[in-house]
Coordinates of C-alpha atoms and ligand atoms in Angstrom, one line a residue:
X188 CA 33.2 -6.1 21.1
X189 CA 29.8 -5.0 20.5
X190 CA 26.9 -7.1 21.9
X191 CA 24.8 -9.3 19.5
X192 CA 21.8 -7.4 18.8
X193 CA 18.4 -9.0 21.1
X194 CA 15.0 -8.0 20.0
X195 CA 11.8 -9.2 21.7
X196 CA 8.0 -9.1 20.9
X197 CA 5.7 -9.5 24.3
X198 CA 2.4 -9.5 23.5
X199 CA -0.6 -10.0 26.1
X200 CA -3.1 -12.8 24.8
X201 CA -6.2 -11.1 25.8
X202 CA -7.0 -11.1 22.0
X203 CA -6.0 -11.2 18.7
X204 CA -2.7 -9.5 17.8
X205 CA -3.1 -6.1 17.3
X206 CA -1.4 -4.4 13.9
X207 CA 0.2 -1.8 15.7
X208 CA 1.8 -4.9 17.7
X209 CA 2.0 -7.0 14.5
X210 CA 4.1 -3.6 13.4
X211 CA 6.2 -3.3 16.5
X212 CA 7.0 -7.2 16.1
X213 CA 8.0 -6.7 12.7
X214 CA 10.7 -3.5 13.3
X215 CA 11.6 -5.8 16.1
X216 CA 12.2 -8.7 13.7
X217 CA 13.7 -6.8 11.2
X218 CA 16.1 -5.0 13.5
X219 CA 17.5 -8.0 15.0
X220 CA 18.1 -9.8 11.4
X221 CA 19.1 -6.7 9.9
X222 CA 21.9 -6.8 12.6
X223 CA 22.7 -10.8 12.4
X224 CA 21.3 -10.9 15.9
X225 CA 17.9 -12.8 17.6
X226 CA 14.0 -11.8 18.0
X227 CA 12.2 -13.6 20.9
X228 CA 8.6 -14.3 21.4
X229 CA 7.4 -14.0 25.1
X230 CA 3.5 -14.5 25.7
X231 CA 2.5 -11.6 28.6
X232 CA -0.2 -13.9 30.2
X233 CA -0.1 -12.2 34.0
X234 CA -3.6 -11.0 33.4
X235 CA -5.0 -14.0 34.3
X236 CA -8.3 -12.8 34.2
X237 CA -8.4 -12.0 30.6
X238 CA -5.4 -14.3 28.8
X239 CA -6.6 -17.1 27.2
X240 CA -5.7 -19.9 25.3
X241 CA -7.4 -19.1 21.9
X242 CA -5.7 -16.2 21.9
X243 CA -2.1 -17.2 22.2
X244 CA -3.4 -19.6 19.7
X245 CA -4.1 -16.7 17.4
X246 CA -0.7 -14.7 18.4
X247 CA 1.0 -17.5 17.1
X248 CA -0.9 -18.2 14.0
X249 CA -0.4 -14.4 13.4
X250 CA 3.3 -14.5 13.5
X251 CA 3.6 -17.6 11.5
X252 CA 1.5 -16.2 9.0
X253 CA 3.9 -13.1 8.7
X254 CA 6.9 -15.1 8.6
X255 CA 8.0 -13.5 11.7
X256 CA 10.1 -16.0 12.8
X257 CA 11.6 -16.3 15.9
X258 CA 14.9 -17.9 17.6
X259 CA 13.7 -18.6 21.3
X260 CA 10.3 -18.6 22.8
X261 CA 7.3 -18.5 23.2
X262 CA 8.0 -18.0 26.9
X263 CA 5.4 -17.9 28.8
X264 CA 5.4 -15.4 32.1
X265 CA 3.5 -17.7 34.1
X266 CA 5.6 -20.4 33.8
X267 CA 7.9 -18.3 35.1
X268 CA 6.7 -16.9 39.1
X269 CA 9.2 -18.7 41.1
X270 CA 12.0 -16.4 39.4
X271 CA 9.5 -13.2 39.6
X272 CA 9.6 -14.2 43.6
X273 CA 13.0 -14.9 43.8
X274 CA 14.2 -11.1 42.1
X275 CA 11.4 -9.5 44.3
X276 CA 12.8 -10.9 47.9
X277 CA 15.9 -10.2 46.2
X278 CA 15.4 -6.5 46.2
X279 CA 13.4 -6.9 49.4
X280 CA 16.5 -7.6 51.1
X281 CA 18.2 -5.1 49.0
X282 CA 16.3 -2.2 49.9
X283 CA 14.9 -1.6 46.8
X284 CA 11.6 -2.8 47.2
X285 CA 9.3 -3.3 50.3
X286 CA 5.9 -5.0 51.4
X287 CA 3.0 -3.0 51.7
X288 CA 0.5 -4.3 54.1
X289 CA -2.3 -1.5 53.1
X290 CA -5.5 -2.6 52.2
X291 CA -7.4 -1.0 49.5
X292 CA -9.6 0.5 51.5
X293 CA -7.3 1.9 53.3
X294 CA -5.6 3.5 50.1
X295 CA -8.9 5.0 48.8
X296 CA -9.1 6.9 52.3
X297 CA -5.6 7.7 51.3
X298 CA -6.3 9.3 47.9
X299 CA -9.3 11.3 49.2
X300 CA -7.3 13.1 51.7
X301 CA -5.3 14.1 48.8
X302 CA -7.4 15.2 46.8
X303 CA -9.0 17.0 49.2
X304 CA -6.1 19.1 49.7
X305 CA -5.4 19.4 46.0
X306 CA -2.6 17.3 45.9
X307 CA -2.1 14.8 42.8
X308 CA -2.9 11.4 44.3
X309 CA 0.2 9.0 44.9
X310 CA 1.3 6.5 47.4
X311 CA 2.1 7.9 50.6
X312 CA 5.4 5.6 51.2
X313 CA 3.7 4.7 54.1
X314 CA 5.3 1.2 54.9
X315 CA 8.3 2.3 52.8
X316 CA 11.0 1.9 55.5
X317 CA 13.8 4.7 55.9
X318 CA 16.2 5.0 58.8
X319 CA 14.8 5.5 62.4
X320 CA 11.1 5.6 60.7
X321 CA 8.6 3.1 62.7
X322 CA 6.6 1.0 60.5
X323 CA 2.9 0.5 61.3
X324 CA 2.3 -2.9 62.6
X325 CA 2.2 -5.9 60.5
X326 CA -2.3 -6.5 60.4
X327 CA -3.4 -9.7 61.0
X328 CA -4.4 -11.6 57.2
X329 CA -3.6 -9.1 55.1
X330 CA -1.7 -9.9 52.1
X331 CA 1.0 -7.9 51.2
X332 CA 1.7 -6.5 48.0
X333 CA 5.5 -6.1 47.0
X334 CA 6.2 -2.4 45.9
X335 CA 9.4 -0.7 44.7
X336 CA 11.6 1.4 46.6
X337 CA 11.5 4.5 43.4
X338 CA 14.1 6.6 43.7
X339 CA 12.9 9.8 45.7
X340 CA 15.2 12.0 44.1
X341 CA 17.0 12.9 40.7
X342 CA 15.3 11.7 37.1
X343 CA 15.1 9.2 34.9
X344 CA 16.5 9.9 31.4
X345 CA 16.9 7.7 28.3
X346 CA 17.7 8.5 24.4
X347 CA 14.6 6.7 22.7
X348 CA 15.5 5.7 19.1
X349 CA 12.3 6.7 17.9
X350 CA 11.0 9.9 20.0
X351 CA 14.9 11.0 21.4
X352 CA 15.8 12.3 24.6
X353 CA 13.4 12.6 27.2
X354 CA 14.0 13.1 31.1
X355 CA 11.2 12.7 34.1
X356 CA 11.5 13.4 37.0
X357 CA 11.6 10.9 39.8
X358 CA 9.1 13.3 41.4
X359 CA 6.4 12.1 39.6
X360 CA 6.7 8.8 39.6
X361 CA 5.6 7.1 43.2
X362 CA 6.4 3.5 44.4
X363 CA 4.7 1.3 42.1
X364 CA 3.3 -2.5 42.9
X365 CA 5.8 -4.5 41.4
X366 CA 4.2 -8.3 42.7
X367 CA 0.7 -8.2 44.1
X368 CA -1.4 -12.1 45.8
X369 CA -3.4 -13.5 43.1
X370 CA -6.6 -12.7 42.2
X371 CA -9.3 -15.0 43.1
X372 CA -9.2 -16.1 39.3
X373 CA -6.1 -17.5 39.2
X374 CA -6.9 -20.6 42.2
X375 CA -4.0 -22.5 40.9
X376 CA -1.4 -19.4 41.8
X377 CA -1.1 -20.0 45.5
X378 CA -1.8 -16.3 47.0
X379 CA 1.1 -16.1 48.6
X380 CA 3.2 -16.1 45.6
X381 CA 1.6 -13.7 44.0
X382 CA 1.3 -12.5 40.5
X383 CA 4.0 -9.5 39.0
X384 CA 2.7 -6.6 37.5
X385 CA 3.6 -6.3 34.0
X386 CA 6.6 -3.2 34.9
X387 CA 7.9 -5.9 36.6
X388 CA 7.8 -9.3 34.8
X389 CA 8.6 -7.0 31.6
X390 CA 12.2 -5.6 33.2
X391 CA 12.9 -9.2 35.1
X392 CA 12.4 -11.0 31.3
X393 CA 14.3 -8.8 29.2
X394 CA 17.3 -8.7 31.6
X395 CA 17.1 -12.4 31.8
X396 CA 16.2 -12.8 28.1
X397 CA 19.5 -10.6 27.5
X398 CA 17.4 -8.1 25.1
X399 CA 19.6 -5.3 23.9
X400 CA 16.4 -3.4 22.4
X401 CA 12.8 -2.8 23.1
X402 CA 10.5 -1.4 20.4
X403 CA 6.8 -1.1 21.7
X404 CA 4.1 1.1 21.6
X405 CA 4.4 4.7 22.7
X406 CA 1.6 4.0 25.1
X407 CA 4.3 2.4 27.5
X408 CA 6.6 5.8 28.1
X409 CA 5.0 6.1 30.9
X410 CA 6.1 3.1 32.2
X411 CA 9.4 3.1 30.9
X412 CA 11.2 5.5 33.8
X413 CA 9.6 2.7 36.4
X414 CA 11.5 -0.1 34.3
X415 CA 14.5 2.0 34.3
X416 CA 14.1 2.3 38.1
X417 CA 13.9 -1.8 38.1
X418 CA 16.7 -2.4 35.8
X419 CA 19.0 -0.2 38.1
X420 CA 18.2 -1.6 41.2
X421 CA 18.9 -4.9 40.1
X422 CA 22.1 -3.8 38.7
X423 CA 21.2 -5.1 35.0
X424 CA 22.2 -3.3 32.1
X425 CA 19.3 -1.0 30.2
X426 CA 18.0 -2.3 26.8
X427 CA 17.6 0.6 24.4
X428 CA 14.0 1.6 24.0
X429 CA 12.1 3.0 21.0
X430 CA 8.5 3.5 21.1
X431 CA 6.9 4.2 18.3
X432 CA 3.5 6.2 17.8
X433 CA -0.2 4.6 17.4
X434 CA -1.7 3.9 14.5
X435 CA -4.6 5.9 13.4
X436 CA -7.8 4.8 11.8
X437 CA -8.6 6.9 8.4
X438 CA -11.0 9.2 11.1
X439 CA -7.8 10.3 12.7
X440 CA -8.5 8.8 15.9
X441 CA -6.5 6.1 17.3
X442 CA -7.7 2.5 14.8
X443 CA -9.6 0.4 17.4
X444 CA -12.2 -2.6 16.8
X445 CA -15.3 -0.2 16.9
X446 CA -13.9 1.4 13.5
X447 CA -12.8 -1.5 11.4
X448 CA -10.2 -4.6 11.8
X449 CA -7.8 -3.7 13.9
X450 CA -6.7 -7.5 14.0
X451 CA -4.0 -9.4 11.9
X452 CA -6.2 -12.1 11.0
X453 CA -9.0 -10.3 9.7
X454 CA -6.8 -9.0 6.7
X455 CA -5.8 -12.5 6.4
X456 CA -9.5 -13.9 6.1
X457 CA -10.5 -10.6 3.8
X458 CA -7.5 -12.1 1.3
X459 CA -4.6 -9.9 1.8
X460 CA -0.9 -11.7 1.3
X461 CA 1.7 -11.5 3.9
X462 CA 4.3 -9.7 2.9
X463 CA 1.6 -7.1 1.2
X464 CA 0.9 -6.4 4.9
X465 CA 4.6 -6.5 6.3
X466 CA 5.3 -3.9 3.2
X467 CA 2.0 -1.6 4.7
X468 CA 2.7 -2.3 8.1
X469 CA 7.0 -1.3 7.7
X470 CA 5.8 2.3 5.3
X471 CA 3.5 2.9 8.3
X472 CA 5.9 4.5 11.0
X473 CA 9.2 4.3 8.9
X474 CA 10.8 5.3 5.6
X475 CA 13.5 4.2 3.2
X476 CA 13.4 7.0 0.8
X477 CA 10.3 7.7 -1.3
X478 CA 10.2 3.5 -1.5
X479 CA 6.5 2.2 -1.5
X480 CA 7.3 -1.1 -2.4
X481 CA 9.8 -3.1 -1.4
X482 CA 10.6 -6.6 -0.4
X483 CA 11.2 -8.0 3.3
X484 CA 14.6 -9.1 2.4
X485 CA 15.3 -5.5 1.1
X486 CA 13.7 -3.6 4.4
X487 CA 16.0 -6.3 6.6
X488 CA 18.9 -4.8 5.0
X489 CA 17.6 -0.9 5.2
X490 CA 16.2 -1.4 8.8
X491 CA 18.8 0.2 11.0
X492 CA 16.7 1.6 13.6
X493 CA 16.4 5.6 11.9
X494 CA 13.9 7.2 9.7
X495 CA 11.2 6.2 12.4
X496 CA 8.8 8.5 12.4
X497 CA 7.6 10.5 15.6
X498 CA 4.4 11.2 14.9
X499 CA 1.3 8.9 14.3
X500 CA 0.5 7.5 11.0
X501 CA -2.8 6.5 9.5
X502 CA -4.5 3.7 8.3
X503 CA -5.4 4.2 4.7
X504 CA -7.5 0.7 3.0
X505 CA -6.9 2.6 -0.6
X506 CA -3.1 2.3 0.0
X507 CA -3.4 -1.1 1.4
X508 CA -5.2 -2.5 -1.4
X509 CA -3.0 -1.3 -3.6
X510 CA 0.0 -2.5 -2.2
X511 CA -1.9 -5.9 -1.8
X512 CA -3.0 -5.9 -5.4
X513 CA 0.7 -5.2 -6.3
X514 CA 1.4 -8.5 -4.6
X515 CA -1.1 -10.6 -6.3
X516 CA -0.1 -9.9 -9.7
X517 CA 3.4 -10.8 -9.0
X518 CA 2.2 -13.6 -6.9
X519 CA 2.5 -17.1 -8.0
X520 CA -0.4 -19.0 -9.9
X521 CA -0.2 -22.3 -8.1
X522 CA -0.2 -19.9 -4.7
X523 CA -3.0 -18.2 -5.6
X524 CA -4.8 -21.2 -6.6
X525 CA -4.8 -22.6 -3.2
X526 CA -5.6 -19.3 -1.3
X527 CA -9.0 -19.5 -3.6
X528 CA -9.4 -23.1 -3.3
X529 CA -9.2 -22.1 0.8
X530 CA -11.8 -19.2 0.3
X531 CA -14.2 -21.3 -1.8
X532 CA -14.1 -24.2 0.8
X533 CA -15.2 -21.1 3.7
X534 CA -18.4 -20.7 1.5
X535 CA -18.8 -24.3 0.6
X536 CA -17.5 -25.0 -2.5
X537 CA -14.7 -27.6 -2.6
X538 CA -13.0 -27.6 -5.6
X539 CA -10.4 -30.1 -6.3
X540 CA -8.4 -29.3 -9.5
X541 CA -5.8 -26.8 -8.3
X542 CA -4.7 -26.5 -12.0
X543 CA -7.9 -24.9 -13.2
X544 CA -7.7 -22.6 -10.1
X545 CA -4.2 -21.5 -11.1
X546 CA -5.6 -20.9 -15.0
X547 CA -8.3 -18.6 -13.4
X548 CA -5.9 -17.1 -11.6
X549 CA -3.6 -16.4 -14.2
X550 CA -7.0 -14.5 -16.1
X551 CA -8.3 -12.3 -13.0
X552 CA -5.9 -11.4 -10.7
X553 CA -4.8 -8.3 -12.7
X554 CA -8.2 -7.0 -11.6
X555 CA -8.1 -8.0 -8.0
X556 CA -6.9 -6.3 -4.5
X557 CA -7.2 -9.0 -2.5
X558 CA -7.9 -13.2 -2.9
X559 CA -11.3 -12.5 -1.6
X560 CA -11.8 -10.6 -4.9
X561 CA -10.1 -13.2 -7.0
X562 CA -12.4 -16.0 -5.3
X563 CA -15.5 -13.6 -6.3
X564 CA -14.4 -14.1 -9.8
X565 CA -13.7 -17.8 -9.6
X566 CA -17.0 -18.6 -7.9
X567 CA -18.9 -17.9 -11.1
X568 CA -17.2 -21.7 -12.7
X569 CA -18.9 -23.4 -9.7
X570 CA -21.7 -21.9 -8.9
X571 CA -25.0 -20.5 -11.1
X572 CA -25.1 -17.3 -11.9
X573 CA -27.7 -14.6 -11.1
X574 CA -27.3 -12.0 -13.7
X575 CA -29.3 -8.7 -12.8
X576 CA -32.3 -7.4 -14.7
X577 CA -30.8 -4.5 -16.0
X578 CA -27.6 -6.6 -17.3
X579 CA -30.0 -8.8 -19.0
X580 CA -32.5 -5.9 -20.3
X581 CA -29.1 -3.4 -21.5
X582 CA -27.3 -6.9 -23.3
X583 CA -29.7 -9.7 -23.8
X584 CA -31.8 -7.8 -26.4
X585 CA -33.8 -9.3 -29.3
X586 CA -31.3 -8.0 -31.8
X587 CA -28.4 -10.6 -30.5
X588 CA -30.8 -13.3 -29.1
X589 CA -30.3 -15.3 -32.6
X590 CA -26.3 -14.7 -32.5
X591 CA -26.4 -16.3 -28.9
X592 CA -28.1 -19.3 -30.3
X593 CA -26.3 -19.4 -33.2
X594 CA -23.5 -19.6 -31.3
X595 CA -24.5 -21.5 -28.6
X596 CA -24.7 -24.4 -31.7
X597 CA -21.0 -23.6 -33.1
X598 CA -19.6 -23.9 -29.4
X599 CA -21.3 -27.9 -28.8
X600 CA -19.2 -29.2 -31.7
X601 CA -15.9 -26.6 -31.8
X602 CA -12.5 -27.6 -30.1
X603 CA -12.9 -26.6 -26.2
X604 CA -9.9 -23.9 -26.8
X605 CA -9.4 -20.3 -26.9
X606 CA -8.7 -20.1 -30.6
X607 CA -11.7 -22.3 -31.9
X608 CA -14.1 -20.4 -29.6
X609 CA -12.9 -17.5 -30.8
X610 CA -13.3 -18.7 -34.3
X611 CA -16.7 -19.1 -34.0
X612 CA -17.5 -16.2 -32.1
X613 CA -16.3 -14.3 -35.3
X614 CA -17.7 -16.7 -37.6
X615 CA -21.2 -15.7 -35.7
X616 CA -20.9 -12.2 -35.8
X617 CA -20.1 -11.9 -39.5
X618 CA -23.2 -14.7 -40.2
X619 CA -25.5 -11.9 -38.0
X620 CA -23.9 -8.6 -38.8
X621 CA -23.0 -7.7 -35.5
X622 CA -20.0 -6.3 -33.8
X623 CA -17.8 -8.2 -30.5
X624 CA -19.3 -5.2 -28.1
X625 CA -22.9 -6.4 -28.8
X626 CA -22.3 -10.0 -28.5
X627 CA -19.4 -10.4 -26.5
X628 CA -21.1 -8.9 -23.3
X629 CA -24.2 -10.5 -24.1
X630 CA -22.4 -13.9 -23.3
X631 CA -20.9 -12.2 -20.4
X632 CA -23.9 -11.4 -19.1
X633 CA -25.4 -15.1 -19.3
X634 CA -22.4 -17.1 -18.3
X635 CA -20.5 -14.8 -16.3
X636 CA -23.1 -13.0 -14.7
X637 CA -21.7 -9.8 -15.3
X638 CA -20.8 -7.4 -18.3
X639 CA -17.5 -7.2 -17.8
X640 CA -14.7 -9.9 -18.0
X641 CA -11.2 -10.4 -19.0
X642 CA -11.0 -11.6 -22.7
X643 CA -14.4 -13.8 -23.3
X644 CA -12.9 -16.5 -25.4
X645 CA -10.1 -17.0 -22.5
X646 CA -12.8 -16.7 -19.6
X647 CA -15.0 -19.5 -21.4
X648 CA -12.5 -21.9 -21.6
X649 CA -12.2 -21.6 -17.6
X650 CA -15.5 -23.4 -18.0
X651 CA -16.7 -26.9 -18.6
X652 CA -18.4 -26.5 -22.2
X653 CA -21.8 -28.0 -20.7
X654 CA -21.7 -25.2 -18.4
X655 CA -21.6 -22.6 -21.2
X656 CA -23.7 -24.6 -23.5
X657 CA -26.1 -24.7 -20.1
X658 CA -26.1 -20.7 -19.7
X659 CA -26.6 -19.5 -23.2
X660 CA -29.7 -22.1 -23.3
X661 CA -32.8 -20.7 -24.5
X662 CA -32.2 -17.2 -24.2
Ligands
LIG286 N1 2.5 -6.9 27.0 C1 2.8 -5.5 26.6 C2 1.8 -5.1 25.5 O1 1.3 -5.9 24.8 C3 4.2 -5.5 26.2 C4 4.8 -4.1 26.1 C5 6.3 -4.2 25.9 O2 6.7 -4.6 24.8 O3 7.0 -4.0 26.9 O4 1.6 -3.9 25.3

């Protein structure tokens, strides 16, 4: 029988979430449901000092916005110390871990020696206990912290499904802090308990979470032969692990807040559409054929773990906005309507009639990468217009001035539709002997405030008629 499939996503809330963990929760997500099988959400506040509140708040609005759902969580590690305790005296009295009573002062002293002799600095296994070895004495009020007992011999090996086999050596890796007192910060953590360090809480909640596979950054390979070292001293059975690479920015250097959002809600206030971003985020580390564009419900039944790619991929806006724009046009009308009605209400216009929006909508979203763009264009039936001087001077010119009056006239008493007004805009230009591109962006210009619009009899009926009547005035 094989086991149901049991993917995780564990992010720490000392921020927003990140898109290379928005990523990793997604081929997490999409691995589980590709395989009938469950995604978890665990919250990795341990870092007391830097987890906060908003930002599990934002973790969460990040993964609802994705449509990331998941079956069980979010768990929270610090609701959970008692059973971080309870595992660590339970490998305390197996062996495989120890208390360490030296103080960090005591450990610098430690590392200088070491590197004075040109050794790689490590912990000395000093209150490690081995047969017939005499431990120091216990000092008076020193806290211990609770290290494990690594293997001192043989390797660690494990068959990642993104980077393949790799193998260190136990050599390298020295007995690491698994549950240290709690930092002043944390006064409602009594010291004593103590907090677990994240190699630890991370191998005690997937074994007790059941999770059959970990996908995670690549930054954590390191860590991974320390958690393998956990999970086989407890005697639990090893999740598979695949870590994929960073993301770069379009610099080539690894995308971080200093070059540009780096955060999933910035895309969503700049007006990109989920599933634009799930599509970016999925092409971005992993391939189904040449495919660019494809639905969620198509990658949950391609994603099967291969064709993840081993080395970093890179952050391109173009390709972003492209796919985004791809999603707009096939977007809904009545969606999009209420995405602008959100981004007019950030810069203070309310707008009410959802219908209108749609209509407006319907006209510009061809020309539009994101709902920001699409609210830039919609702005103009709400608020006045600043047309620039050179607009003005290049299509406002004596020669059409009487045309625009002219028709200013015809559109106060026509039928408030597309085919009247455009009946009288050719009625006007035979009356003045002028052709559409010398009137047509002329009225652009004045109403619009720019020289350029989807079809000008469709775009003016967007408007109220005073509005229009209101712009062309006295030109
Ligand atoms: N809290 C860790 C992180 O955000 C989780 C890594 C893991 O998935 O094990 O990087």
């Amino acid at each position: 029988m094989t086991k149901t499939v049991r993917t995780r996503i564990a992010p720490s809330p000392t921020g927003f979430l990140h898109l290379g963990t928005a990523r990793t929760a997604l081929y997490s997500w999409a691995y589980a449901r590709h395989h009938g099988g469950q995604f978890m959400l665990r919250i990795e506040d341990t870092d007391v000092a830097r987890s906060t509140q908003d930002s599990v708040q934002q973790i969460l609005d990040s993964m609802l916005w994705l449509g990331l759902d998941y079956d069980e969580g979010p768990v929270y590690q610090m609701q959970r110390l008692a059973r971080y305790h309870a595992v660590a005296e339970q490998m305390i009295a197996a062996g495989t871990a120890y208390r360490c009573y030296a103080t960090p002062e005591e450990l610098d002293a430690m590392r200088e020696a070491q590197r004075a002799r040109g050794e790689k600095t490590h912990y000395d296994g000093r209150w490690r206990p081995a047969p017939g070895k005499q431990l120091p004495p216990v000092p008076a009020g020193v806290q211990p912290v609770v290290r494990l007992a690594n293997p001192a011999h043989g390797h660690v090996h494990w068959d990642d499904l993104v980077k393949g086999p790799i193998t260190i050596s136990n050599d390298e890796i020295d007995d690491l802090i698994i549950l240290r007192p709690a930092p002043e910060s944390a006064p409602e953590v009594a010291p004593a308990l103590g907090i677990p360090t994240y190699n630890f809480a991370v191998v005690v909640d997937d074994w007790d979470m059941r999770i059959t596979h970990v996908f995670r950054g690549d930054e954590h390979i390191n860590n991974t032969p320390w958690q393998i070292n956990i999970f086989r001293a407890l005697g639990a059975p090893l999740p598979q692990f695949g870590h994929c690479p960073i993301i770069l920015g379009d610099d080539g250097l690894k995308l971080s807040k200093r070059r540009g959002a780096v955060s999933v809600t910035a895309y969503q206030d700049a007006g990109y559409l989920p599933e634009a971003m799930l599509n970016y985020l999925a092409r971005l580390g992993w391939s189904h054929g040449d495919d660019e564009l494809f639905s969620v419900e198509q990658m949950v039944q391609w994603f099967d773990g291969s064709h993840l790619a081993k080395s970093p991929a890179q952050w391109d806006p173009a390709k972003l906005a492209w796919v985004n724009a791809h999603y707009i046009k096939a977007a809904a009308d009545s969606r999009l309507a209420g995405l602008v009605q959100g981004q007019l209400a950030t810069r203070g216009v309310v707008v009410d009639d959802l219908g209108l929006l749609a209509r407006a909508s319907a006209l510009f979203k061809e020309r539009c990468s994101t709902v920001v763009e699409l609210t830039d264009w919609t702005e103009m039936l709400f608020v006045p217009v600043g047309p620039s001087a050179d607009d003005l001077a290049t299509h406002v010119t004596d020669a059409v001035r009487p045309a625009l009056q002219a028709l200013r006239d015809k559109l106060a008493a026509v039928d408030w539709d597309k085919a009247c007004i455009a009946a009288a805009m050719k009625e006007t230009l035979a009356a003045h002997r002028l052709k559409m591109p010398q009137l047509a962006p002329a009225v652009r210009v004045l109403v619009c405030g720019r020289a350029q619009t989807p079809s000008i009899d469709a775009v003016l009926t967007l408007f109220p008629r005073h509005t229009v009547l209101e712009r062309l005035q006295g030109v």
